[in-house]
Amino acid sequence: MTGLTGWAGFGVVTGASLLFIVVLQAITFAVGRRLGHYNVVDVIWGFGFVGIGWIALILGGGDITRRWILAVAVTVWGLRLTWHMLGKVRGKGEDPRYAKVLGENPSAGRVIRKIFGTQGAAQWFVSLPLQVSAVTHATHGIWWIVLIAGVVLWAVGISFEAIGDAQMTSFKSDPSNKGKIMDRGLWAWTRHPNYFGDSAVWWGMWLIAASAWPGVLTVLSPVVMTYFLVFATGARLLEQSMSKRDGYPEYQQRTSYFFPLPPKTREGRVVRATRHDRPAPSPNTSSPVDEFGLVAEFC
């Protein structure tokens, strides 16, 4: 069956996407209710986009090449993030963010409204470039440059996320690093390589969608994603929680906040926090590798 294009096609794709999101969030809510904590919602953040990407591929009637590019791109990004978050929440209790938002003994309605409903709405809005691109005509002429630029930017973003997470995991697995500030590898160039990478991924996918009209009109999707990653609750909240850690103010002075830049040097050498007498972080202290899903960000 050939998919639809235009407004009719968008109605089909977005309707199916919304239905998928509702079912996914409902199942996750039931699992969280049974477990007694709702941090499981972070696991399905990336997976939700994967589902929408494949819905757009299958039901959309627009350019098949662009549909496949976006489906593969969002699948690689989403499954990697899902696996990463699964490892972070497995065996752990409630996320302090959700405990603070929900309070004591929250009702089911409050949980749905504050966490699952807001994440579902965010998944739908941020994924609009995938949905719109699936029902628009083929990319032509010079606009292929825009599409290729989007693929390159996506590749940069996914690399920053994956490499940054791997570097942090390796750093934290070494007992001798306990209490130290991670300032090596990509973490020497930006204090939030995972958030920068996440932003770059979605700007890349927007560029791919923008290579054919009216994909450019979905620009608010990466804008909103970037705003929450940088200013709302992502990097900003981590900075607040980490600012009291010994050595972190010095790390802030020499390392770019968000966009990767060469670290500031002193006498030709990169200045690093290498003290071994730092106190170990408390169990409730967040680390720079934390992922803040848009659930808390939209609350």
PDB file of C-alpha atoms in Angstrom:
ATOM      1  CA  MET A   1       0.000   0.000   0.000  1.00  0.00           C
ATOM      2  CA  THR A   2       1.308   3.409  -0.978  1.00  0.00           C
ATOM      3  CA  GLY A   3       1.365   5.954   1.834  1.00  0.00           C
ATOM      4  CA  LEU A   4      -0.295   9.348   1.615  1.00  0.00           C
ATOM      5  CA  THR A   5       1.356  12.727   1.251  1.00  0.00           C
ATOM      6  CA  GLY A   6       0.365  16.265   2.182  1.00  0.00           C
ATOM      7  CA  TRP A   7      -2.064  17.055   4.984  1.00  0.00           C
ATOM      8  CA  ALA A   8      -3.885  13.748   4.602  1.00  0.00           C
ATOM      9  CA  GLY A   9      -0.620  11.846   4.949  1.00  0.00           C
ATOM     10  CA  PHE A  10       0.444  13.939   7.925  1.00  0.00           C
ATOM     11  CA  GLY A  11      -2.888  13.207   9.612  1.00  0.00           C
ATOM     12  CA  VAL A  12      -2.335   9.466   9.230  1.00  0.00           C
ATOM     13  CA  VAL A  13       1.294   9.561  10.396  1.00  0.00           C
ATOM     14  CA  THR A  14       0.723  11.856  13.358  1.00  0.00           C
ATOM     15  CA  GLY A  15      -2.436   9.986  14.386  1.00  0.00           C
ATOM     16  CA  ALA A  16      -0.603   6.663  14.404  1.00  0.00           C
ATOM     17  CA  SER A  17       2.336   8.273  16.225  1.00  0.00           C
ATOM     18  CA  LEU A  18       0.063   9.647  18.939  1.00  0.00           C
ATOM     19  CA  LEU A  19      -1.624   6.255  19.360  1.00  0.00           C
ATOM     20  CA  PHE A  20       1.774   4.576  19.670  1.00  0.00           C
ATOM     21  CA  ILE A  21       2.919   7.124  22.257  1.00  0.00           C
ATOM     22  CA  VAL A  22      -0.239   6.696  24.340  1.00  0.00           C
ATOM     23  CA  VAL A  23       0.094   2.894  24.367  1.00  0.00           C
ATOM     24  CA  LEU A  24       3.826   3.032  25.139  1.00  0.00           C
ATOM     25  CA  GLN A  25       3.393   5.512  27.977  1.00  0.00           C
ATOM     26  CA  ALA A  26       0.434   3.568  29.398  1.00  0.00           C
ATOM     27  CA  ILE A  27       2.421   0.319  29.478  1.00  0.00           C
ATOM     28  CA  THR A  28       5.384   2.073  31.067  1.00  0.00           C
ATOM     29  CA  PHE A  29       3.117   3.691  33.667  1.00  0.00           C
ATOM     30  CA  ALA A  30       1.746   0.258  34.594  1.00  0.00           C
ATOM     31  CA  VAL A  31       5.266  -1.131  34.937  1.00  0.00           C
ATOM     32  CA  GLY A  32       6.342   1.825  37.066  1.00  0.00           C
ATOM     33  CA  ARG A  33       3.245   1.503  39.248  1.00  0.00           C
ATOM     34  CA  ARG A  34       4.030  -2.140  39.861  1.00  0.00           C
ATOM     35  CA  LEU A  35       7.696  -1.432  40.659  1.00  0.00           C
ATOM     36  CA  GLY A  36       6.837   1.490  42.903  1.00  0.00           C
ATOM     37  CA  HIS A  37       9.009   4.009  41.058  1.00  0.00           C
ATOM     38  CA  TYR A  38       8.737   5.826  37.753  1.00  0.00           C
ATOM     39  CA  ASN A  39      12.309   6.265  36.566  1.00  0.00           C
ATOM     40  CA  VAL A  40      11.506   3.530  34.027  1.00  0.00           C
ATOM     41  CA  VAL A  41      10.055   6.346  31.935  1.00  0.00           C
ATOM     42  CA  ASP A  42      13.603   7.426  31.079  1.00  0.00           C
ATOM     43  CA  VAL A  43      14.238   4.076  29.393  1.00  0.00           C
ATOM     44  CA  ILE A  44      11.446   4.534  26.838  1.00  0.00           C
ATOM     45  CA  TRP A  45      12.336   8.150  25.975  1.00  0.00           C
ATOM     46  CA  GLY A  46      14.606   7.164  23.083  1.00  0.00           C
ATOM     47  CA  PHE A  47      12.589   4.073  22.180  1.00  0.00           C
ATOM     48  CA  GLY A  48       9.491   6.221  21.651  1.00  0.00           C
ATOM     49  CA  PHE A  49      11.246   8.126  18.874  1.00  0.00           C
ATOM     50  CA  VAL A  50      12.329   4.874  17.261  1.00  0.00           C
ATOM     51  CA  GLY A  51       8.702   3.783  17.038  1.00  0.00           C
ATOM     52  CA  ILE A  52       7.645   7.109  15.536  1.00  0.00           C
ATOM     53  CA  GLY A  53      10.479   6.931  13.011  1.00  0.00           C
ATOM     54  CA  TRP A  54       9.300   3.544  11.755  1.00  0.00           C
ATOM     55  CA  ILE A  55       5.665   4.614  11.714  1.00  0.00           C
ATOM     56  CA  ALA A  56       6.709   7.535   9.511  1.00  0.00           C
ATOM     57  CA  LEU A  57       8.697   5.199   7.247  1.00  0.00           C
ATOM     58  CA  ILE A  58       5.879   2.696   6.818  1.00  0.00           C
ATOM     59  CA  LEU A  59       2.841   4.981   6.613  1.00  0.00           C
ATOM     60  CA  GLY A  60       4.348   8.044   4.958  1.00  0.00           C
ATOM     61  CA  GLY A  61       4.108   8.493   1.205  1.00  0.00           C
ATOM     62  CA  GLY A  62       6.864  11.060   0.799  1.00  0.00           C
ATOM     63  CA  ASP A  63      10.408  10.625  -0.464  1.00  0.00           C
ATOM     64  CA  ILE A  64      11.482   7.055   0.330  1.00  0.00           C
ATOM     65  CA  THR A  65      15.192   7.886   0.498  1.00  0.00           C
ATOM     66  CA  ARG A  66      14.698  10.566   3.139  1.00  0.00           C
ATOM     67  CA  ARG A  67      12.270   8.373   5.068  1.00  0.00           C
ATOM     68  CA  TRP A  68      14.874   5.612   5.268  1.00  0.00           C
ATOM     69  CA  ILE A  69      17.653   8.011   6.255  1.00  0.00           C
ATOM     70  CA  LEU A  70      15.611   9.437   9.118  1.00  0.00           C
ATOM     71  CA  ALA A  71      14.338   6.025  10.250  1.00  0.00           C
ATOM     72  CA  VAL A  72      17.864   4.637  10.452  1.00  0.00           C
ATOM     73  CA  ALA A  73      19.219   7.795  12.096  1.00  0.00           C
ATOM     74  CA  VAL A  74      16.585   7.894  14.831  1.00  0.00           C
ATOM     75  CA  THR A  75      16.855   4.126  15.379  1.00  0.00           C
ATOM     76  CA  VAL A  76      20.612   4.261  15.975  1.00  0.00           C
ATOM     77  CA  TRP A  77      20.233   7.240  18.302  1.00  0.00           C
ATOM     78  CA  GLY A  78      17.172   5.938  20.141  1.00  0.00           C
ATOM     79  CA  LEU A  79      18.308   2.360  20.738  1.00  0.00           C
ATOM     80  CA  ARG A  80      21.715   3.515  21.974  1.00  0.00           C
ATOM     81  CA  LEU A  81      20.072   5.901  24.424  1.00  0.00           C
ATOM     82  CA  THR A  82      17.571   3.245  25.531  1.00  0.00           C
ATOM     83  CA  TRP A  83      20.357   0.780  26.304  1.00  0.00           C
ATOM     84  CA  HIS A  84      22.352   3.464  28.118  1.00  0.00           C
ATOM     85  CA  MET A  85      19.388   4.509  30.270  1.00  0.00           C
ATOM     86  CA  LEU A  86      18.462   0.903  31.014  1.00  0.00           C
ATOM     87  CA  GLY A  87      21.886   0.439  32.542  1.00  0.00           C
ATOM     88  CA  LYS A  88      21.504   3.623  34.573  1.00  0.00           C
ATOM     89  CA  VAL A  89      18.126   2.827  36.147  1.00  0.00           C
ATOM     90  CA  ARG A  90      18.435  -0.953  36.558  1.00  0.00           C
ATOM     91  CA  GLY A  91      18.371  -1.906  40.225  1.00  0.00           C
ATOM     92  CA  LYS A  92      17.919   1.663  41.445  1.00  0.00           C
ATOM     93  CA  GLY A  93      15.093   3.342  43.305  1.00  0.00           C
ATOM     94  CA  GLU A  94      13.127   6.408  42.345  1.00  0.00           C
ATOM     95  CA  ASP A  95      14.874   9.282  40.603  1.00  0.00           C
ATOM     96  CA  PRO A  96      15.137  12.243  43.050  1.00  0.00           C
ATOM     97  CA  ARG A  97      13.707  14.506  40.340  1.00  0.00           C
ATOM     98  CA  TYR A  98      10.494  12.540  40.156  1.00  0.00           C
ATOM     99  CA  ALA A  99      10.255  12.137  43.911  1.00  0.00           C
ATOM    100  CA  LYS A 100      10.461  15.917  44.246  1.00  0.00           C
ATOM    101  CA  VAL A 101       7.872  16.555  41.541  1.00  0.00           C
ATOM    102  CA  LEU A 102       5.396  13.929  42.730  1.00  0.00           C
ATOM    103  CA  GLY A 103       5.625  14.290  46.504  1.00  0.00           C
ATOM    104  CA  GLU A 104       4.452  11.672  48.988  1.00  0.00           C
ATOM    105  CA  ASN A 105       1.989   8.995  47.812  1.00  0.00           C
ATOM    106  CA  PRO A 106       1.072  10.653  44.491  1.00  0.00           C
ATOM    107  CA  SER A 107      -2.212   9.785  42.836  1.00  0.00           C
ATOM    108  CA  ALA A 108      -2.249   8.016  39.482  1.00  0.00           C
ATOM    109  CA  GLY A 109      -3.613  11.168  37.877  1.00  0.00           C
ATOM    110  CA  ARG A 110      -0.751  13.279  39.181  1.00  0.00           C
ATOM    111  CA  VAL A 111       1.836  10.758  37.987  1.00  0.00           C
ATOM    112  CA  ILE A 112       0.311  10.645  34.515  1.00  0.00           C
ATOM    113  CA  ARG A 113       0.010  14.414  34.250  1.00  0.00           C
ATOM    114  CA  LYS A 114       3.422  15.295  35.653  1.00  0.00           C
ATOM    115  CA  ILE A 115       5.517  12.540  34.090  1.00  0.00           C
ATOM    116  CA  PHE A 116       3.994  10.302  31.451  1.00  0.00           C
ATOM    117  CA  GLY A 117       1.698  12.783  29.777  1.00  0.00           C
ATOM    118  CA  THR A 118       4.367  15.453  29.552  1.00  0.00           C
ATOM    119  CA  GLN A 119       6.948  13.044  28.166  1.00  0.00           C
ATOM    120  CA  GLY A 120       4.490  11.769  25.585  1.00  0.00           C
ATOM    121  CA  ALA A 121       3.678  15.319  24.454  1.00  0.00           C
ATOM    122  CA  ALA A 122       7.397  16.068  24.204  1.00  0.00           C
ATOM    123  CA  GLN A 123       8.038  12.956  22.125  1.00  0.00           C
ATOM    124  CA  TRP A 124       5.315  13.949  19.681  1.00  0.00           C
ATOM    125  CA  PHE A 125       6.460  17.570  19.339  1.00  0.00           C
ATOM    126  CA  VAL A 126      10.199  16.904  19.057  1.00  0.00           C
ATOM    127  CA  SER A 127       9.560  14.187  16.453  1.00  0.00           C
ATOM    128  CA  LEU A 128       7.627  16.506  14.117  1.00  0.00           C
ATOM    129  CA  PRO A 129      10.547  16.700  11.630  1.00  0.00           C
ATOM    130  CA  LEU A 130      10.275  12.909  11.179  1.00  0.00           C
ATOM    131  CA  GLN A 131       6.522  13.043  10.726  1.00  0.00           C
ATOM    132  CA  VAL A 132       6.450  15.979   8.302  1.00  0.00           C
ATOM    133  CA  SER A 133       9.384  14.721   6.242  1.00  0.00           C
ATOM    134  CA  ALA A 134       7.613  11.395   5.750  1.00  0.00           C
ATOM    135  CA  VAL A 135       4.822  13.007   3.727  1.00  0.00           C
ATOM    136  CA  THR A 136       6.730  15.572   1.630  1.00  0.00           C
ATOM    137  CA  HIS A 137       8.193  15.396  -1.859  1.00  0.00           C
ATOM    138  CA  ALA A 138      11.715  14.333  -2.773  1.00  0.00           C
ATOM    139  CA  THR A 139      14.788  16.447  -2.111  1.00  0.00           C
ATOM    140  CA  HIS A 140      16.021  18.102  -5.306  1.00  0.00           C
ATOM    141  CA  GLY A 141      19.032  19.989  -6.601  1.00  0.00           C
ATOM    142  CA  ILE A 142      20.989  22.164  -4.199  1.00  0.00           C
ATOM    143  CA  TRP A 143      18.811  21.046  -1.303  1.00  0.00           C
ATOM    144  CA  TRP A 144      20.797  17.808  -1.252  1.00  0.00           C
ATOM    145  CA  ILE A 145      23.569  19.872   0.338  1.00  0.00           C
ATOM    146  CA  VAL A 146      21.226  20.624   3.231  1.00  0.00           C
ATOM    147  CA  LEU A 147      20.341  16.942   3.578  1.00  0.00           C
ATOM    148  CA  ILE A 148      23.994  15.872   3.549  1.00  0.00           C
ATOM    149  CA  ALA A 149      24.838  18.583   6.093  1.00  0.00           C
ATOM    150  CA  GLY A 150      22.110  17.157   8.310  1.00  0.00           C
ATOM    151  CA  VAL A 151      23.559  13.661   8.095  1.00  0.00           C
ATOM    152  CA  VAL A 152      27.018  14.988   8.968  1.00  0.00           C
ATOM    153  CA  LEU A 153      25.669  16.953  11.935  1.00  0.00           C
ATOM    154  CA  TRP A 154      23.753  13.893  13.130  1.00  0.00           C
ATOM    155  CA  ALA A 155      26.956  11.838  12.924  1.00  0.00           C
ATOM    156  CA  VAL A 156      28.834  14.439  14.966  1.00  0.00           C
ATOM    157  CA  GLY A 157      26.086  14.432  17.574  1.00  0.00           C
ATOM    158  CA  ILE A 158      25.795  10.667  17.970  1.00  0.00           C
ATOM    159  CA  SER A 159      29.587  10.433  18.195  1.00  0.00           C
ATOM    160  CA  PHE A 160      29.721  12.996  20.992  1.00  0.00           C
ATOM    161  CA  GLU A 161      26.991  11.186  22.909  1.00  0.00           C
ATOM    162  CA  ALA A 162      28.414   7.691  22.517  1.00  0.00           C
ATOM    163  CA  ILE A 163      32.077   8.578  23.059  1.00  0.00           C
ATOM    164  CA  GLY A 164      31.306  10.926  25.951  1.00  0.00           C
ATOM    165  CA  ASP A 165      29.208   8.292  27.730  1.00  0.00           C
ATOM    166  CA  ALA A 166      31.864   5.621  27.151  1.00  0.00           C
ATOM    167  CA  GLN A 167      34.595   7.886  28.499  1.00  0.00           C
ATOM    168  CA  MET A 168      32.569   8.698  31.608  1.00  0.00           C
ATOM    169  CA  THR A 169      31.717   5.036  32.205  1.00  0.00           C
ATOM    170  CA  SER A 170      35.390   4.095  31.953  1.00  0.00           C
ATOM    171  CA  PHE A 171      36.365   6.936  34.272  1.00  0.00           C
ATOM    172  CA  LYS A 172      33.817   5.970  36.927  1.00  0.00           C
ATOM    173  CA  SER A 173      34.775   2.288  36.755  1.00  0.00           C
ATOM    174  CA  ASP A 174      38.291   3.108  38.008  1.00  0.00           C
ATOM    175  CA  PRO A 175      38.234   3.235  41.844  1.00  0.00           C
ATOM    176  CA  SER A 176      41.202   5.603  41.856  1.00  0.00           C
ATOM    177  CA  ASN A 177      38.998   8.265  40.249  1.00  0.00           C
ATOM    178  CA  LYS A 178      36.517   8.320  43.127  1.00  0.00           C
ATOM    179  CA  GLY A 179      35.856  11.917  44.156  1.00  0.00           C
ATOM    180  CA  LYS A 180      37.582  13.397  41.126  1.00  0.00           C
ATOM    181  CA  ILE A 181      36.127  15.540  38.374  1.00  0.00           C
ATOM    182  CA  MET A 182      36.018  14.000  34.915  1.00  0.00           C
ATOM    183  CA  ASP A 183      37.957  16.411  32.681  1.00  0.00           C
ATOM    184  CA  ARG A 184      39.436  14.125  30.065  1.00  0.00           C
ATOM    185  CA  GLY A 185      38.641  13.354  26.444  1.00  0.00           C
ATOM    186  CA  LEU A 186      35.520  15.140  25.240  1.00  0.00           C
ATOM    187  CA  TRP A 187      34.866  16.268  28.809  1.00  0.00           C
ATOM    188  CA  ALA A 188      37.893  18.556  28.495  1.00  0.00           C
ATOM    189  CA  TRP A 189      36.255  20.344  25.564  1.00  0.00           C
ATOM    190  CA  THR A 190      32.721  20.674  26.889  1.00  0.00           C
ATOM    191  CA  ARG A 191      31.219  20.072  30.316  1.00  0.00           C
ATOM    192  CA  HIS A 192      28.214  18.392  28.709  1.00  0.00           C
ATOM    193  CA  PRO A 193      29.235  16.374  25.619  1.00  0.00           C
ATOM    194  CA  ASN A 194      26.130  14.187  25.955  1.00  0.00           C
ATOM    195  CA  TYR A 195      23.774  17.177  25.894  1.00  0.00           C
ATOM    196  CA  PHE A 196      25.669  18.825  23.056  1.00  0.00           C
ATOM    197  CA  GLY A 197      25.525  15.564  21.128  1.00  0.00           C
ATOM    198  CA  ASP A 198      21.804  15.183  21.763  1.00  0.00           C
ATOM    199  CA  SER A 199      21.175  18.702  20.479  1.00  0.00           C
ATOM    200  CA  ALA A 200      23.328  18.145  17.393  1.00  0.00           C
ATOM    201  CA  VAL A 201      21.479  14.919  16.598  1.00  0.00           C
ATOM    202  CA  TRP A 202      18.120  16.693  16.493  1.00  0.00           C
ATOM    203  CA  TRP A 203      19.404  19.699  14.586  1.00  0.00           C
ATOM    204  CA  GLY A 204      20.829  17.221  12.078  1.00  0.00           C
ATOM    205  CA  MET A 205      17.535  15.416  11.681  1.00  0.00           C
ATOM    206  CA  TRP A 206      15.781  18.757  11.285  1.00  0.00           C
ATOM    207  CA  LEU A 207      18.169  19.712   8.470  1.00  0.00           C
ATOM    208  CA  ILE A 208      17.386  16.425   6.743  1.00  0.00           C
ATOM    209  CA  ALA A 209      13.669  17.193   6.998  1.00  0.00           C
ATOM    210  CA  ALA A 210      14.246  20.827   5.954  1.00  0.00           C
ATOM    211  CA  SER A 211      15.712  19.704   2.624  1.00  0.00           C
ATOM    212  CA  ALA A 212      12.147  19.554   1.287  1.00  0.00           C
ATOM    213  CA  TRP A 213       9.285  21.974   1.937  1.00  0.00           C
ATOM    214  CA  PRO A 214       7.635  22.306   4.446  1.00  0.00           C
ATOM    215  CA  GLY A 215      10.141  20.491   6.667  1.00  0.00           C
ATOM    216  CA  VAL A 216      11.849  23.768   7.522  1.00  0.00           C
ATOM    217  CA  LEU A 217       8.721  24.804   9.434  1.00  0.00           C
ATOM    218  CA  THR A 218       9.435  22.185  12.118  1.00  0.00           C
ATOM    219  CA  VAL A 219      12.406  24.219  13.386  1.00  0.00           C
ATOM    220  CA  LEU A 220      10.775  24.716  16.784  1.00  0.00           C
ATOM    221  CA  SER A 221      11.289  21.020  17.526  1.00  0.00           C
ATOM    222  CA  PRO A 222      15.115  21.193  17.775  1.00  0.00           C
ATOM    223  CA  VAL A 223      14.834  24.656  19.330  1.00  0.00           C
ATOM    224  CA  VAL A 224      12.690  23.292  22.148  1.00  0.00           C
ATOM    225  CA  MET A 225      14.935  20.261  22.595  1.00  0.00           C
ATOM    226  CA  THR A 226      18.044  22.446  22.799  1.00  0.00           C
ATOM    227  CA  TYR A 227      16.397  24.933  25.153  1.00  0.00           C
ATOM    228  CA  PHE A 228      15.581  22.261  27.692  1.00  0.00           C
ATOM    229  CA  LEU A 229      18.954  20.545  27.334  1.00  0.00           C
ATOM    230  CA  VAL A 230      20.837  23.796  27.919  1.00  0.00           C
ATOM    231  CA  PHE A 231      18.726  26.233  29.896  1.00  0.00           C
ATOM    232  CA  ALA A 232      15.728  24.570  31.498  1.00  0.00           C
ATOM    233  CA  THR A 233      16.674  21.478  33.470  1.00  0.00           C
ATOM    234  CA  GLY A 234      19.410  19.564  31.651  1.00  0.00           C
ATOM    235  CA  ALA A 235      22.822  21.170  31.870  1.00  0.00           C
ATOM    236  CA  ARG A 236      21.608  23.932  34.172  1.00  0.00           C
ATOM    237  CA  LEU A 237      20.421  21.546  36.888  1.00  0.00           C
ATOM    238  CA  LEU A 238      23.601  19.498  36.654  1.00  0.00           C
ATOM    239  CA  GLU A 239      25.683  22.634  37.035  1.00  0.00           C
ATOM    240  CA  GLN A 240      23.756  23.537  40.169  1.00  0.00           C
ATOM    241  CA  SER A 241      24.230  20.106  41.710  1.00  0.00           C
ATOM    242  CA  MET A 242      27.912  19.878  40.769  1.00  0.00           C
ATOM    243  CA  SER A 243      28.984  23.441  41.613  1.00  0.00           C
ATOM    244  CA  LYS A 244      29.662  22.559  45.252  1.00  0.00           C
ATOM    245  CA  ARG A 245      31.908  19.633  44.361  1.00  0.00           C
ATOM    246  CA  ASP A 246      35.563  20.234  45.145  1.00  0.00           C
ATOM    247  CA  GLY A 247      37.361  21.167  41.930  1.00  0.00           C
ATOM    248  CA  TYR A 248      34.246  21.759  39.854  1.00  0.00           C
ATOM    249  CA  PRO A 249      34.452  25.602  39.881  1.00  0.00           C
ATOM    250  CA  GLU A 250      37.964  25.307  38.431  1.00  0.00           C
ATOM    251  CA  TYR A 251      36.662  22.862  35.845  1.00  0.00           C
ATOM    252  CA  GLN A 252      33.982  25.387  34.898  1.00  0.00           C
ATOM    253  CA  GLN A 253      36.599  28.101  34.416  1.00  0.00           C
ATOM    254  CA  ARG A 254      38.695  26.134  31.958  1.00  0.00           C
ATOM    255  CA  THR A 255      36.052  24.129  30.091  1.00  0.00           C
ATOM    256  CA  SER A 256      33.337  25.304  27.716  1.00  0.00           C
ATOM    257  CA  TYR A 257      29.799  25.057  29.070  1.00  0.00           C
ATOM    258  CA  PHE A 258      28.055  23.523  26.044  1.00  0.00           C
ATOM    259  CA  PHE A 259      29.698  23.981  22.628  1.00  0.00           C
ATOM    260  CA  PRO A 260      33.037  22.131  22.357  1.00  0.00           C
ATOM    261  CA  LEU A 261      36.013  24.477  22.518  1.00  0.00           C
ATOM    262  CA  PRO A 262      39.714  23.891  23.230  1.00  0.00           C
ATOM    263  CA  PRO A 263      40.233  23.888  27.015  1.00  0.00           C
ATOM    264  CA  LYS A 264      41.862  26.949  28.505  1.00  0.00           C
ATOM    265  CA  THR A 265      45.514  26.405  29.285  1.00  0.00           C
ATOM    266  CA  ARG A 266      48.055  27.695  31.735  1.00  0.00           C
ATOM    267  CA  GLU A 267      51.687  27.882  30.618  1.00  0.00           C
ATOM    268  CA  GLY A 268      50.878  25.829  27.551  1.00  0.00           C
ATOM    269  CA  ARG A 269      49.383  22.938  29.487  1.00  0.00           C
ATOM    270  CA  VAL A 270      45.778  21.917  29.919  1.00  0.00           C
ATOM    271  CA  VAL A 271      44.851  22.554  33.527  1.00  0.00           C
ATOM    272  CA  ARG A 272      43.173  19.532  35.006  1.00  0.00           C
ATOM    273  CA  ALA A 273      41.643  18.731  38.343  1.00  0.00           C
ATOM    274  CA  THR A 274      43.955  15.992  39.542  1.00  0.00           C
ATOM    275  CA  ARG A 275      43.775  16.327  43.309  1.00  0.00           C
ATOM    276  CA  HIS A 276      43.457  13.004  45.095  1.00  0.00           C
ATOM    277  CA  ASP A 277      42.155  14.416  48.350  1.00  0.00           C
ATOM    278  CA  ARG A 278      38.704  15.302  47.111  1.00  0.00           C
ATOM    279  CA  PRO A 279      35.882  13.865  49.219  1.00  0.00           C
ATOM    280  CA  ALA A 280      33.796  11.217  47.556  1.00  0.00           C
ATOM    281  CA  PRO A 281      30.442  12.454  46.258  1.00  0.00           C
ATOM    282  CA  SER A 282      27.410  11.672  48.365  1.00  0.00           C
ATOM    283  CA  PRO A 283      25.028   9.012  47.039  1.00  0.00           C
ATOM    284  CA  ASN A 284      22.520  11.715  46.104  1.00  0.00           C
ATOM    285  CA  THR A 285      24.983  13.797  44.092  1.00  0.00           C
ATOM    286  CA  SER A 286      24.464  13.745  40.340  1.00  0.00           C
ATOM    287  CA  SER A 287      27.342  13.181  37.966  1.00  0.00           C
ATOM    288  CA  PRO A 288      27.946  14.968  34.660  1.00  0.00           C
ATOM    289  CA  VAL A 289      26.854  11.908  32.738  1.00  0.00           C
ATOM    290  CA  ASP A 290      23.284  12.093  34.046  1.00  0.00           C
ATOM    291  CA  GLU A 291      20.567  12.179  31.407  1.00  0.00           C
ATOM    292  CA  PHE A 292      17.640  14.445  32.179  1.00  0.00           C
ATOM    293  CA  GLY A 293      14.734  13.314  30.024  1.00  0.00           C
ATOM    294  CA  LEU A 294      12.204  15.900  28.917  1.00  0.00           C
ATOM    295  CA  VAL A 295       9.746  14.545  31.476  1.00  0.00           C
ATOM    296  CA  ALA A 296      11.155  16.675  34.262  1.00  0.00           C
ATOM    297  CA  GLU A 297      11.941  19.439  31.848  1.00  0.00           C
ATOM    298  CA  PHE A 298       8.308  19.885  30.837  1.00  0.00           C
ATOM    299  CA  CYS A 299       6.952  19.734  34.401  1.00  0.00           C
TER     300      CYS A 299
END
